XYZ file of C-alpha atoms in Angstrom:
692
model
C -19.057 26.639 108.712
C -18.022 24.822 105.503
C -21.179 25.889 103.832
C -20.464 29.534 104.641
C -16.981 29.277 103.130
C -18.371 27.749 99.933
C -20.833 30.584 99.508
C -18.109 33.173 100.028
C -15.905 31.454 97.384
C -18.641 31.415 94.770
C -19.396 35.094 95.346
C -15.756 35.998 94.907
C -15.475 34.000 91.648
C -18.491 35.788 90.201
C -17.050 39.184 91.086
C -13.712 38.264 89.397
C -15.429 37.115 86.203
C -17.371 40.328 85.996
C -14.128 42.316 86.165
C -12.159 40.345 83.379
C -11.852 41.804 79.730
C -11.415 39.458 76.620
C -8.517 40.239 74.136
C -9.833 40.737 70.546
C -7.759 41.474 67.361
C -8.196 41.385 63.599
C -5.972 41.672 60.492
C -6.644 44.708 58.347
C -4.053 43.512 55.827
C -0.478 42.393 55.152
C 1.843 44.236 52.768
C 5.311 43.469 51.400
C 7.843 45.905 49.936
C 11.498 46.049 48.806
C 14.154 48.524 49.771
C 15.679 50.384 48.046
C 13.355 49.297 45.133
C 12.012 46.227 43.364
C 14.827 46.510 40.799
C 18.218 45.998 42.394
C 21.639 45.941 40.789
C 23.598 42.732 41.087
C 25.875 42.907 44.177
C 23.892 45.654 45.989
C 22.146 45.111 49.366
C 18.413 44.453 49.388
C 15.721 44.193 52.113
C 12.323 42.515 51.868
C 9.978 44.081 54.472
C 6.691 42.514 55.577
C 4.167 44.698 57.506
C 1.049 43.406 59.271
C -1.773 45.924 59.898
C -3.648 44.669 63.006
C -6.453 46.223 65.130
C -6.862 45.296 68.896
C -9.637 45.994 71.407
C -7.030 46.683 74.117
C -3.344 47.288 74.330
C -2.007 43.769 74.756
C 1.116 42.051 73.478
C 0.699 39.760 70.386
C 3.229 37.366 68.878
C 3.556 37.427 65.030
C 4.962 34.543 62.948
C 6.413 35.960 59.684
C 7.227 33.589 56.781
C 8.883 34.800 53.524
C 8.540 32.868 50.249
C 10.303 33.252 46.877
C 8.659 31.611 43.875
C 6.665 29.437 46.282
C 9.728 28.258 48.264
C 10.433 29.173 51.900
C 13.436 31.535 52.228
C 13.114 33.210 55.686
C 11.139 33.021 59.013
C 10.855 35.400 61.974
C 8.821 35.647 65.223
C 8.223 39.092 66.652
C 5.799 41.050 68.851
C 6.199 43.897 66.400
C 4.086 44.283 63.280
C 7.117 44.406 60.918
C 9.762 41.860 59.846
C 12.754 42.268 57.521
C 14.493 39.729 55.262
C 17.958 41.164 54.630
C 20.031 40.204 51.520
C 23.441 41.920 51.894
C 24.637 41.066 48.368
C 21.877 40.576 45.824
C 22.485 38.109 43.012
C 20.589 37.342 39.866
C 19.361 34.170 41.559
C 17.440 36.398 43.974
C 15.195 37.516 41.144
C 11.616 36.240 41.553
C 8.159 36.650 43.116
C 8.162 37.265 46.892
C 5.284 37.042 49.333
C 4.921 36.969 53.090
C 2.529 35.178 55.418
C 1.703 36.400 58.933
C 0.145 34.186 61.554
C -1.127 35.447 64.949
C -3.088 33.187 67.216
C -5.158 31.024 64.961
C -5.406 33.637 62.221
C -3.317 33.685 59.023
C -3.064 36.378 56.326
C -1.027 36.289 53.069
C 0.271 39.346 51.249
C 0.065 39.973 47.520
C 3.263 38.888 45.707
C 5.860 41.398 44.565
C 8.322 40.767 41.719
C 11.965 41.625 42.470
C 14.471 41.873 39.646
C 18.169 41.707 40.432
C 19.629 43.147 37.250
C 22.864 41.715 35.878
C 24.596 38.340 36.235
C 27.897 37.309 37.725
C 30.842 37.244 35.351
C 31.539 33.715 34.038
C 34.898 31.977 34.489
C 36.416 30.136 31.476
C 39.158 27.500 31.762
C 40.884 25.319 29.123
C 42.499 21.943 29.762
C 45.423 22.799 27.385
C 47.323 25.918 26.498
C 49.207 24.373 23.577
C 47.858 21.800 21.100
C 48.652 20.326 17.710
C 46.417 20.365 14.659
C 43.868 17.565 14.880
C 43.758 17.508 18.696
C 40.835 18.394 20.995
C 40.607 21.370 23.392
C 38.168 21.008 26.298
C 36.668 24.233 27.746
C 34.647 24.839 30.929
C 32.476 27.920 31.468
C 31.049 28.511 34.956
C 28.599 31.109 36.318
C 29.246 31.132 40.078
C 26.331 31.947 42.349
C 23.860 31.601 39.458
C 20.980 29.140 39.601
C 19.936 26.952 36.619
C 18.338 26.768 34.161
C 20.998 28.684 32.248
C 22.294 29.006 28.719
C 26.023 29.123 27.911
C 27.621 30.536 24.776
C 31.162 29.514 23.805
C 33.092 31.601 21.285
C 36.116 30.585 19.217
C 38.083 33.314 17.442
C 40.825 32.669 14.894
C 43.405 35.267 13.980
C 41.837 37.959 11.786
C 38.481 36.146 11.819
C 35.030 36.677 13.286
C 34.105 34.634 16.373
C 32.294 31.339 15.879
C 29.622 30.816 18.554
C 28.128 27.607 19.987
C 25.167 27.425 22.424
C 24.583 24.898 25.219
C 21.509 24.793 27.521
C 21.986 23.566 31.090
C 18.917 22.669 33.127
C 20.513 21.359 36.316
C 23.935 22.998 36.746
C 25.576 26.424 36.648
C 28.442 25.383 34.366
C 28.910 23.839 30.932
C 31.689 22.112 29.003
C 32.549 22.180 25.299
C 35.114 20.368 23.139
C 36.743 22.015 20.122
C 38.539 20.224 17.303
C 41.689 22.066 16.257
C 41.614 22.306 12.472
C 44.481 22.481 10.027
C 45.521 26.079 9.549
C 44.584 27.147 13.070
C 47.435 29.181 14.563
C 46.502 31.041 17.756
C 43.004 30.452 19.070
C 41.143 32.733 21.471
C 38.186 31.453 23.511
C 35.656 33.220 25.749
C 32.092 32.579 26.967
C 29.036 34.278 28.454
C 25.732 33.174 29.942
C 22.048 34.001 29.727
C 19.022 33.484 31.925
C 15.341 34.048 31.327
C 13.464 36.714 33.298
C 9.914 38.055 33.026
C 10.960 40.799 30.679
C 12.933 38.416 28.400
C 16.543 37.229 28.416
C 19.346 38.680 30.524
C 23.024 38.258 29.537
C 26.132 38.152 31.656
C 29.420 39.821 30.926
C 31.930 38.004 28.749
C 34.356 35.803 30.601
C 38.099 36.102 30.664
C 39.798 35.374 27.316
C 41.814 32.159 27.069
C 44.539 31.765 24.422
C 45.539 28.374 22.961
C 48.631 28.020 20.762
C 48.447 25.531 17.838
C 51.456 23.570 16.568
C 51.643 22.454 12.903
C 52.582 18.722 12.456
C 53.261 19.240 8.729
C 53.018 22.059 6.258
C 50.501 22.618 3.512
C 51.668 20.649 0.433
C 53.239 22.188 -2.650
C 51.961 21.111 -6.100
C 53.862 21.970 -9.313
C 53.902 20.846 -12.976
C 56.777 20.846 -15.422
C 57.622 22.378 -17.764
C 54.575 24.714 -17.227
C 50.864 24.737 -16.538
C 49.871 24.934 -20.222
C 50.241 21.907 -22.512
C 49.332 20.635 -25.963
C 47.887 17.199 -26.606
C 50.766 14.750 -26.988
C 53.025 16.511 -24.446
C 54.183 14.785 -21.267
C 52.808 16.365 -18.056
C 54.820 15.801 -14.878
C 53.277 16.541 -11.486
C 55.144 16.777 -8.169
C 53.486 17.122 -4.759
C 55.600 17.592 -1.585
C 55.345 18.612 2.075
C 57.542 19.278 5.152
C 56.728 17.310 8.324
C 58.263 17.002 11.776
C 57.448 13.296 11.832
C 57.074 11.361 8.545
C 55.488 8.349 10.162
C 51.801 8.229 9.264
C 52.124 10.842 6.507
C 50.083 10.033 3.365
C 50.179 12.037 0.119
C 47.231 11.587 -2.280
C 47.103 12.994 -5.816
C 43.687 13.179 -7.530
C 41.670 14.861 -10.286
C 38.100 15.587 -9.422
C 37.124 12.517 -7.349
C 39.533 10.103 -9.042
C 42.745 9.157 -7.170
C 45.650 9.077 -9.653
C 48.514 8.208 -7.281
C 49.423 8.032 -3.566
C 52.451 7.381 -1.279
C 52.979 6.758 2.462
C 55.732 7.909 4.838
C 57.349 10.007 2.095
C 57.785 13.742 1.631
C 56.899 13.912 -2.076
C 54.905 12.227 -4.854
C 55.423 12.268 -8.645
C 52.945 11.510 -11.452
C 53.258 11.834 -15.264
C 50.854 11.315 -18.165
C 50.492 11.924 -21.911
C 48.464 15.116 -22.272
C 44.990 14.961 -23.803
C 42.172 17.451 -23.769
C 40.454 15.383 -21.089
C 43.461 16.109 -18.819
C 42.499 19.783 -18.561
C 41.042 20.699 -15.200
C 41.731 21.000 -11.474
C 44.169 18.697 -9.657
C 44.487 18.226 -5.892
C 47.437 17.274 -3.745
C 46.259 16.174 -0.307
C 48.480 15.392 2.694
C 46.908 13.546 5.644
C 48.193 12.468 9.040
C 45.684 11.168 11.551
C 42.790 13.626 11.725
C 44.684 16.437 9.974
C 44.261 16.975 6.237
C 45.722 19.782 4.087
C 45.069 20.346 0.387
C 46.646 22.316 -2.462
C 44.908 22.798 -5.826
C 46.363 23.458 -9.307
C 44.635 24.104 -12.653
C 46.133 22.632 -15.846
C 45.105 23.553 -19.397
C 45.716 21.235 -22.381
C 45.121 22.685 -25.861
C 43.779 20.554 -28.722
C 46.240 19.000 -31.169
C 43.507 18.029 -33.666
C 39.706 17.831 -33.499
C 37.724 14.631 -33.133
C 37.139 12.770 -36.399
C 33.742 12.639 -38.099
C 32.210 9.430 -39.443
C 29.761 9.791 -42.352
C 27.631 7.078 -44.021
C 26.257 6.896 -47.556
C 22.919 5.814 -45.999
C 21.807 5.188 -42.428
C 18.678 3.187 -43.371
C 18.901 0.758 -46.278
C 17.607 -2.556 -47.599
C 19.602 -5.725 -47.149
C 22.081 -6.548 -49.955
C 22.593 -2.830 -50.649
C 26.021 -1.147 -50.676
C 27.147 0.926 -47.643
C 30.136 3.303 -47.628
C 31.568 4.697 -44.354
C 34.040 7.617 -44.505
C 36.179 8.898 -41.579
C 37.657 12.423 -41.813
C 39.254 15.205 -39.705
C 38.547 18.838 -40.480
C 41.749 20.470 -41.772
C 43.913 17.353 -41.287
C 44.539 14.495 -43.725
C 47.530 12.720 -42.212
C 46.405 10.433 -39.398
C 46.041 6.747 -38.641
C 42.344 5.904 -39.180
C 40.353 2.838 -38.197
C 36.643 2.020 -38.494
C 34.961 -0.030 -35.748
C 31.576 -1.455 -34.856
C 30.313 -1.017 -31.281
C 29.490 -4.134 -29.321
C 28.496 -4.912 -25.737
C 31.571 -7.140 -25.457
C 33.905 -4.476 -26.906
C 34.609 -2.601 -30.128
C 35.120 -4.748 -33.260
C 37.788 -3.495 -35.658
C 36.490 -3.641 -39.236
C 39.283 -1.942 -41.164
C 42.340 0.228 -40.554
C 41.412 2.808 -43.140
C 39.432 5.988 -43.457
C 36.929 4.364 -45.925
C 34.917 1.139 -45.556
C 32.623 -0.220 -48.334
C 30.465 -3.324 -47.667
C 27.313 -5.059 -48.966
C 25.043 -5.181 -45.914
C 22.716 -7.761 -44.474
C 20.367 -7.611 -41.499
C 23.139 -8.576 -39.056
C 25.063 -5.424 -39.985
C 22.556 -3.267 -38.101
C 24.327 -1.431 -35.271
C 26.458 1.579 -34.256
C 29.733 2.417 -36.014
C 32.574 4.772 -35.029
C 36.010 5.683 -36.339
C 39.246 6.544 -34.546
C 42.170 8.770 -35.577
C 45.672 8.713 -34.045
C 48.270 11.540 -34.241
C 51.415 11.588 -32.069
C 50.029 8.894 -29.845
C 46.784 10.820 -29.258
C 43.713 8.776 -30.207
C 40.333 10.403 -30.696
C 37.033 8.748 -31.482
C 34.106 10.061 -33.516
C 30.501 10.132 -32.424
C 28.714 6.845 -33.228
C 26.564 6.534 -36.348
C 23.551 4.210 -36.259
C 23.101 1.996 -39.341
C 19.782 0.131 -39.781
C 19.487 -2.658 -42.366
C 15.949 -3.869 -43.179
C 14.610 -7.177 -44.471
C 11.146 -6.929 -46.057
C 8.097 -7.912 -44.036
C 6.290 -11.103 -44.944
C 2.570 -11.199 -45.668
C 0.879 -10.871 -42.273
C -1.661 -13.324 -40.918
C -4.767 -12.075 -39.097
C -6.490 -14.332 -36.590
C -8.695 -14.287 -33.510
C -6.714 -14.548 -30.269
C -9.169 -17.094 -28.826
C -8.619 -19.316 -31.884
C -12.183 -19.625 -33.227
C -13.238 -17.056 -35.875
C -16.448 -16.162 -34.072
C -17.595 -13.807 -31.347
C -20.631 -13.595 -29.089
C -22.872 -10.605 -29.703
C -22.017 -7.897 -27.162
C -18.630 -9.389 -26.276
C -15.268 -7.867 -27.386
C -13.267 -9.411 -30.202
C -9.452 -9.476 -29.957
C -7.462 -9.886 -33.164
C -3.734 -10.460 -33.657
C -1.737 -9.516 -36.746
C 1.613 -11.266 -37.140
C 4.459 -11.127 -39.657
C 6.948 -13.983 -39.526
C 9.657 -12.108 -41.424
C 10.731 -8.476 -41.406
C 13.147 -6.217 -39.562
C 11.505 -4.337 -36.692
C 10.083 -1.927 -35.963
C 7.011 -2.993 -37.964
C 3.910 -0.820 -38.203
C 0.629 -2.773 -38.239
C -2.664 -1.226 -39.393
C -6.047 -2.831 -38.583
C -9.089 -2.376 -40.833
C -12.775 -3.086 -40.238
C -14.224 -2.962 -43.690
C -12.479 -0.014 -45.298
C -12.162 1.919 -42.037
C -8.781 2.152 -40.275
C -9.246 1.199 -36.645
C -5.753 1.179 -35.171
C -2.043 1.685 -35.937
C 0.507 -0.154 -33.793
C 4.308 -0.182 -34.078
C 5.924 -3.284 -32.616
C 8.501 -5.961 -33.377
C 6.668 -8.923 -34.939
C 2.965 -8.684 -33.997
C 0.222 -6.350 -32.786
C -3.261 -6.812 -31.300
C -6.559 -5.003 -31.777
C -9.613 -5.152 -29.494
C -12.957 -4.467 -31.185
C -15.500 -3.705 -28.471
C -18.262 -2.588 -30.847
C -19.630 -5.870 -32.243
C -22.993 -5.741 -34.052
C -25.230 -8.316 -35.744
C -23.928 -7.344 -39.171
C -20.205 -7.684 -38.229
C -19.702 -10.990 -39.984
C -16.514 -10.179 -41.852
C -14.285 -7.554 -43.337
C -11.305 -7.562 -40.969
C -7.780 -7.253 -42.401
C -4.364 -5.834 -41.442
C -1.341 -4.264 -43.135
C 2.321 -4.617 -42.158
C 5.191 -2.402 -43.239
C 8.688 -1.388 -42.107
C 11.397 0.834 -43.567
C 12.187 -1.596 -46.373
C 11.501 -0.178 -49.829
C 9.204 -3.092 -50.754
C 6.270 -1.312 -49.123
C 3.090 -2.621 -47.480
C 1.940 -6.256 -47.216
C -1.757 -7.000 -46.581
C -3.312 -10.035 -44.913
C -6.263 -12.067 -46.179
C -9.733 -10.864 -45.155
C -10.886 -12.508 -41.934
C -14.588 -13.343 -41.714
C -15.884 -13.493 -38.159
C -19.206 -15.095 -37.251
C -21.322 -13.238 -34.704
C -23.071 -15.641 -32.315
C -26.437 -14.414 -30.975
C -27.035 -15.773 -27.450
C -30.220 -17.740 -26.671
C -33.120 -15.651 -25.397
C -36.618 -16.603 -24.230
C -36.928 -20.393 -23.987
C -40.480 -21.829 -23.576
C -41.982 -25.343 -23.202
C -45.431 -26.679 -24.204
C -47.084 -30.100 -24.522
C -49.922 -31.837 -26.414
C -52.060 -32.814 -24.639
C -51.505 -30.201 -21.964
C -52.041 -30.738 -18.265
C -53.708 -34.217 -18.105
C -52.604 -37.261 -20.087
C -54.258 -40.706 -20.085
C -52.232 -43.726 -19.093
C -50.775 -45.446 -22.152
C -51.190 -42.489 -24.476
C -48.375 -40.451 -26.108
C -47.333 -36.881 -25.242
C -45.595 -34.394 -27.520
C -43.315 -31.755 -25.974
C -42.349 -28.584 -27.904
C -39.329 -26.491 -26.767
C -38.670 -23.208 -28.626
C -36.587 -20.022 -28.254
C -37.269 -16.425 -29.270
C -33.746 -15.748 -30.508
C -30.379 -17.459 -30.906
C -27.838 -18.566 -33.488
C -28.024 -22.129 -34.840
C -27.280 -24.902 -34.080
C -29.122 -24.985 -30.733
C -28.797 -27.747 -28.147
C -32.190 -28.606 -26.557
C -32.474 -30.635 -23.344
C -35.648 -31.898 -21.618
C -35.676 -32.421 -17.858
C -38.070 -33.739 -15.217
C -37.888 -32.394 -11.682
C -37.441 -34.977 -8.945
C -35.210 -34.945 -5.903
C -32.526 -34.219 -8.496
C -32.627 -33.048 -12.091
C -33.234 -35.949 -14.531
C -32.213 -35.494 -18.176
C -34.873 -37.192 -20.357
C -33.900 -36.222 -23.879
C -31.393 -34.023 -25.726
C -30.984 -33.077 -29.359
C -29.112 -30.535 -31.538
C -31.268 -28.650 -34.058
C -30.550 -26.183 -36.825
C -33.823 -24.523 -35.899
C -35.305 -22.376 -33.160
C -37.503 -25.229 -31.884
C -37.669 -28.998 -31.422
C -40.336 -31.618 -30.782
C -39.972 -34.655 -28.526
C -42.533 -37.497 -28.627
C -42.804 -39.423 -25.375
C -44.703 -42.651 -25.914
C -46.885 -44.682 -23.537
C -47.229 -42.390 -20.560
C -47.407 -44.067 -17.160
C -48.664 -42.984 -13.781
C -45.055 -42.467 -12.605
C -44.551 -39.932 -15.432
C -46.701 -37.468 -13.502
C -44.541 -34.454 -12.524
C -42.963 -31.124 -13.522
C -41.066 -30.723 -16.799
C -38.866 -27.981 -18.268
C -36.444 -27.577 -21.154
C -33.065 -25.854 -21.514
C -31.528 -24.359 -24.666
C -27.925 -23.313 -25.399
C -25.623 -22.564 -28.333
C -21.980 -21.579 -28.882
C -22.522 -18.467 -26.752
C -22.271 -20.923 -23.801
C -25.291 -19.444 -22.016
C -27.959 -21.920 -20.822
C -31.517 -20.534 -20.948
C -34.192 -22.389 -18.985
C -37.924 -22.408 -19.738
C -40.746 -22.029 -17.253
C -41.841 -25.446 -15.888
C -45.104 -27.199 -16.822
C -46.947 -29.883 -14.821
C -48.188 -33.126 -16.427
C -50.767 -35.383 -14.626
C -51.138 -38.970 -15.929
C -54.691 -40.213 -15.301
C -56.607 -43.487 -16.017
C -57.957 -44.047 -19.523
C -61.739 -43.949 -20.174
C -62.011 -47.697 -20.762
C -60.148 -48.345 -17.521
C -62.620 -46.176 -15.685
C -65.534 -48.170 -17.332
C -64.157 -51.494 -16.231
C -63.737 -50.228 -12.696
C -67.278 -48.860 -12.733
C -68.666 -52.244 -13.957
C -66.850 -54.035 -11.188
C -68.237 -51.626 -8.633
C -71.822 -52.046 -9.941
C -71.472 -55.849 -9.930
C -70.251 -55.714 -6.369
C -73.174 -53.550 -5.371
C -75.657 -55.922 -7.075
C -74.174 -58.908 -5.291
C -74.424 -57.134 -1.982
C -78.111 -56.397 -2.695
C -78.841 -60.033 -3.511
C -77.265 -61.192 -0.291
C -79.282 -58.658 1.659
C -82.507 -59.793 -0.069
C -81.671 -63.412 0.624
C -81.050 -62.676 4.263
C -84.340 -60.789 4.484
C -86.387 -63.613 2.842
C -84.716 -66.241 4.988
C -85.598 -64.368 8.116
C -89.164 -64.028 6.922
C -89.466 -67.747 6.228
C -88.243 -68.549 9.702
C -91.038 -66.501 11.074
C -93.717 -68.507 9.019
C -92.807 -71.952 10.305
C -90.326 -74.712 10.686
C -91.073 -76.157 7.307
C -90.163 -72.995 5.579
C -87.063 -72.691 7.727
C -85.896 -76.128 6.764
C -86.543 -75.422 3.143
C -84.612 -72.136 3.353
C -81.787 -73.744 5.237
C -81.354 -76.336 2.580
C -81.348 -73.754 -0.174
C -78.982 -71.271 1.369
C -76.002 -73.593 1.745
C -76.403 -74.747 -1.772
C -76.379 -71.179 -3.075
C -73.476 -70.193 -0.934
C -71.463 -73.205 -1.896
C -72.163 -72.619 -5.523
C -71.120 -68.990 -5.290
C -67.821 -69.617 -3.477
C -66.720 -72.604 -5.487
C -67.496 -71.269 -8.951
C -64.205 -70.384 -10.694
C -63.979 -66.854 -12.092
C -64.326 -66.638 -15.837
C -62.211 -63.370 -16.475
C -59.653 -63.246 -13.670
C -61.748 -60.937 -11.422
C -63.109 -61.970 -8.146
C -65.191 -60.456 -5.344
C -64.215 -60.998 -1.741
C -67.251 -59.470 -0.045
C -65.203 -56.673 1.554
C -65.327 -53.977 -1.117
C -61.955 -55.058 -2.689
C -61.582 -55.418 -6.464
C -58.371 -56.419 -8.255
C -58.023 -55.498 -11.933
C -56.196 -58.068 -13.990
C -55.886 -57.050 -17.619
C -53.498 -59.651 -18.958
C -56.105 -60.718 -21.519
C -56.187 -57.118 -22.908
C -52.505 -56.863 -23.839
C -50.299 -58.848 -26.130
C -47.534 -61.036 -24.743
C -44.778 -58.745 -26.080
C -45.711 -55.777 -23.799
C -43.007 -54.607 -21.435
C -42.758 -56.109 -18.008
C -43.153 -52.614 -16.552
C -46.614 -52.193 -18.202
C -47.743 -55.611 -16.992
C -46.736 -54.901 -13.424
C -48.366 -51.471 -13.500
C -51.740 -52.879 -14.590
C -51.595 -55.784 -12.109
C -51.029 -53.324 -9.270
C -54.211 -51.199 -9.791
C -56.567 -51.508 -6.799
C -59.626 -49.697 -5.451
C -60.285 -49.429 -1.758
C -63.750 -48.411 -0.464
C -64.747 -45.974 -3.317
C -64.922 -46.726 -7.008
C -63.215 -43.386 -8.031
C -60.140 -43.805 -5.789
C -56.801 -44.328 -7.542
């Protein structure tokens, strides 16, 4: 029975599955639009509508999730079984301007619309407030401009308008707030100030401006009045008159009031906590110009200007000189005069760094000058207390130049060929400036104006430049030119091409002499020659100074230790050492020494042959019989004993081992050097007669 029920259940399930229909849908698209349009006036209602276009296989109910975004930020969400959703904005503001899009999700499917740009035209009207309605000059007014319901970033523009003036505008950018604050300094002269502001924001099409805010009035109080500046008796004066200035003001509070009187940038007088200032002076032409009276209290400053003209009483005097350049001990006359005026108090002065020196209270000065009278002179004239000074006149008094001396800067009157030569021309006496002229032969090379000396660099030195230099010196003295003595300069030719030779060359016998010759191709005399032998270090063997291009050095009694490499070095006053190529000298045995050694070797060989023959005969005798053996035995010891005990007759001996010692004391005199004796005693031959 249970099995039958199971079969019936399975059959019923299959029939139900065959009768069920799957729900299928797809998005054809999502669109977004704005009503009434995508450009809305500020304050008007606005609706953002999102529509989903969906196709279904049957008529079934589907839930839609609508999400609205503005500039990428979520602004509204709705869930509906309808294919439309609305985002209502009853009062549109400029902050609602931006890119809108909508996203629709149904089941596991999501579709996003294309964005639409909505522009809410116009901005809210800004509100301007001031922290004060009444201020004094020098105080600060703080303003606040706010754009309610607007979203930053914003730009604020504050405007200040004075009475009968154009507005002055200041800009402030705000990135994080919808208001801005500005401080204004109330300047002197401000009366009634009017302030307003407006804002701007950036949209896709450019910048959009708000309306102007309400106008705010600020009344300015004056702490003191603009000063009054007057002169008495008038504004026009003549040199010698007394000018009296008076500067005054009216202030509510005198404490802190300061009155300053100045001309150009120079302060002439000042007072504190007083209503007026007085200043008087004796009029001169330099007093013509603009004067300022300035009243200050705290941060407030007010100024009044006044122009004063002073006419000339008499012109400046003129100083004339009989001569401006003259020799010492000559007469000089200085004359001070005024054009069109003869009655005045004159004085003649000399200018000095420590102050003017009065020479004479007169219009004429006559003196006999010396060099110390060189300088600038002026004269002064006084009329009615007005003193005027002439332009300075420069007087130059000259002492004659002494005969110049010409010398080489380095000290020595010579120069190396190819090197520059620097000369100096000097005059001990003479008033500067002095003009020096350098000559090479009769050709002018250089003119130099200096105080006491001048230099000349000759960079073109040749072999024939051995003299002919001179110099002239002259100044403004009437004595004229002085000429130096002619300077002869020696040109030193550097050493070039040193070489070394020897006689004999290459091989030299022991005990013989060798001659070395060192020469140069070119070079000025004298020449220093040095001979060296190369060892572990350079060894100087001989040196000599020659007034020639070569030298000879005789080296006597060559020894075996003199074998080696030799070179020479030459130098002169050009201070350049020139080294020759090296040569090699080999010291060998003399011919007679070789003969003696050969004789010794032959003698040794003969002795060895005799011994061998003796040994051979002795062996042969032993073979013939005992008698012969006895006879040979008796003979051999006698011969051997005789040979070993015989004293040598010439100092040579033979040891039987191929060793020969050469003793030549009998060949040399007793006054030979110890070194030669030891050298000859030490000669030995081992194994071969040609070995050394």
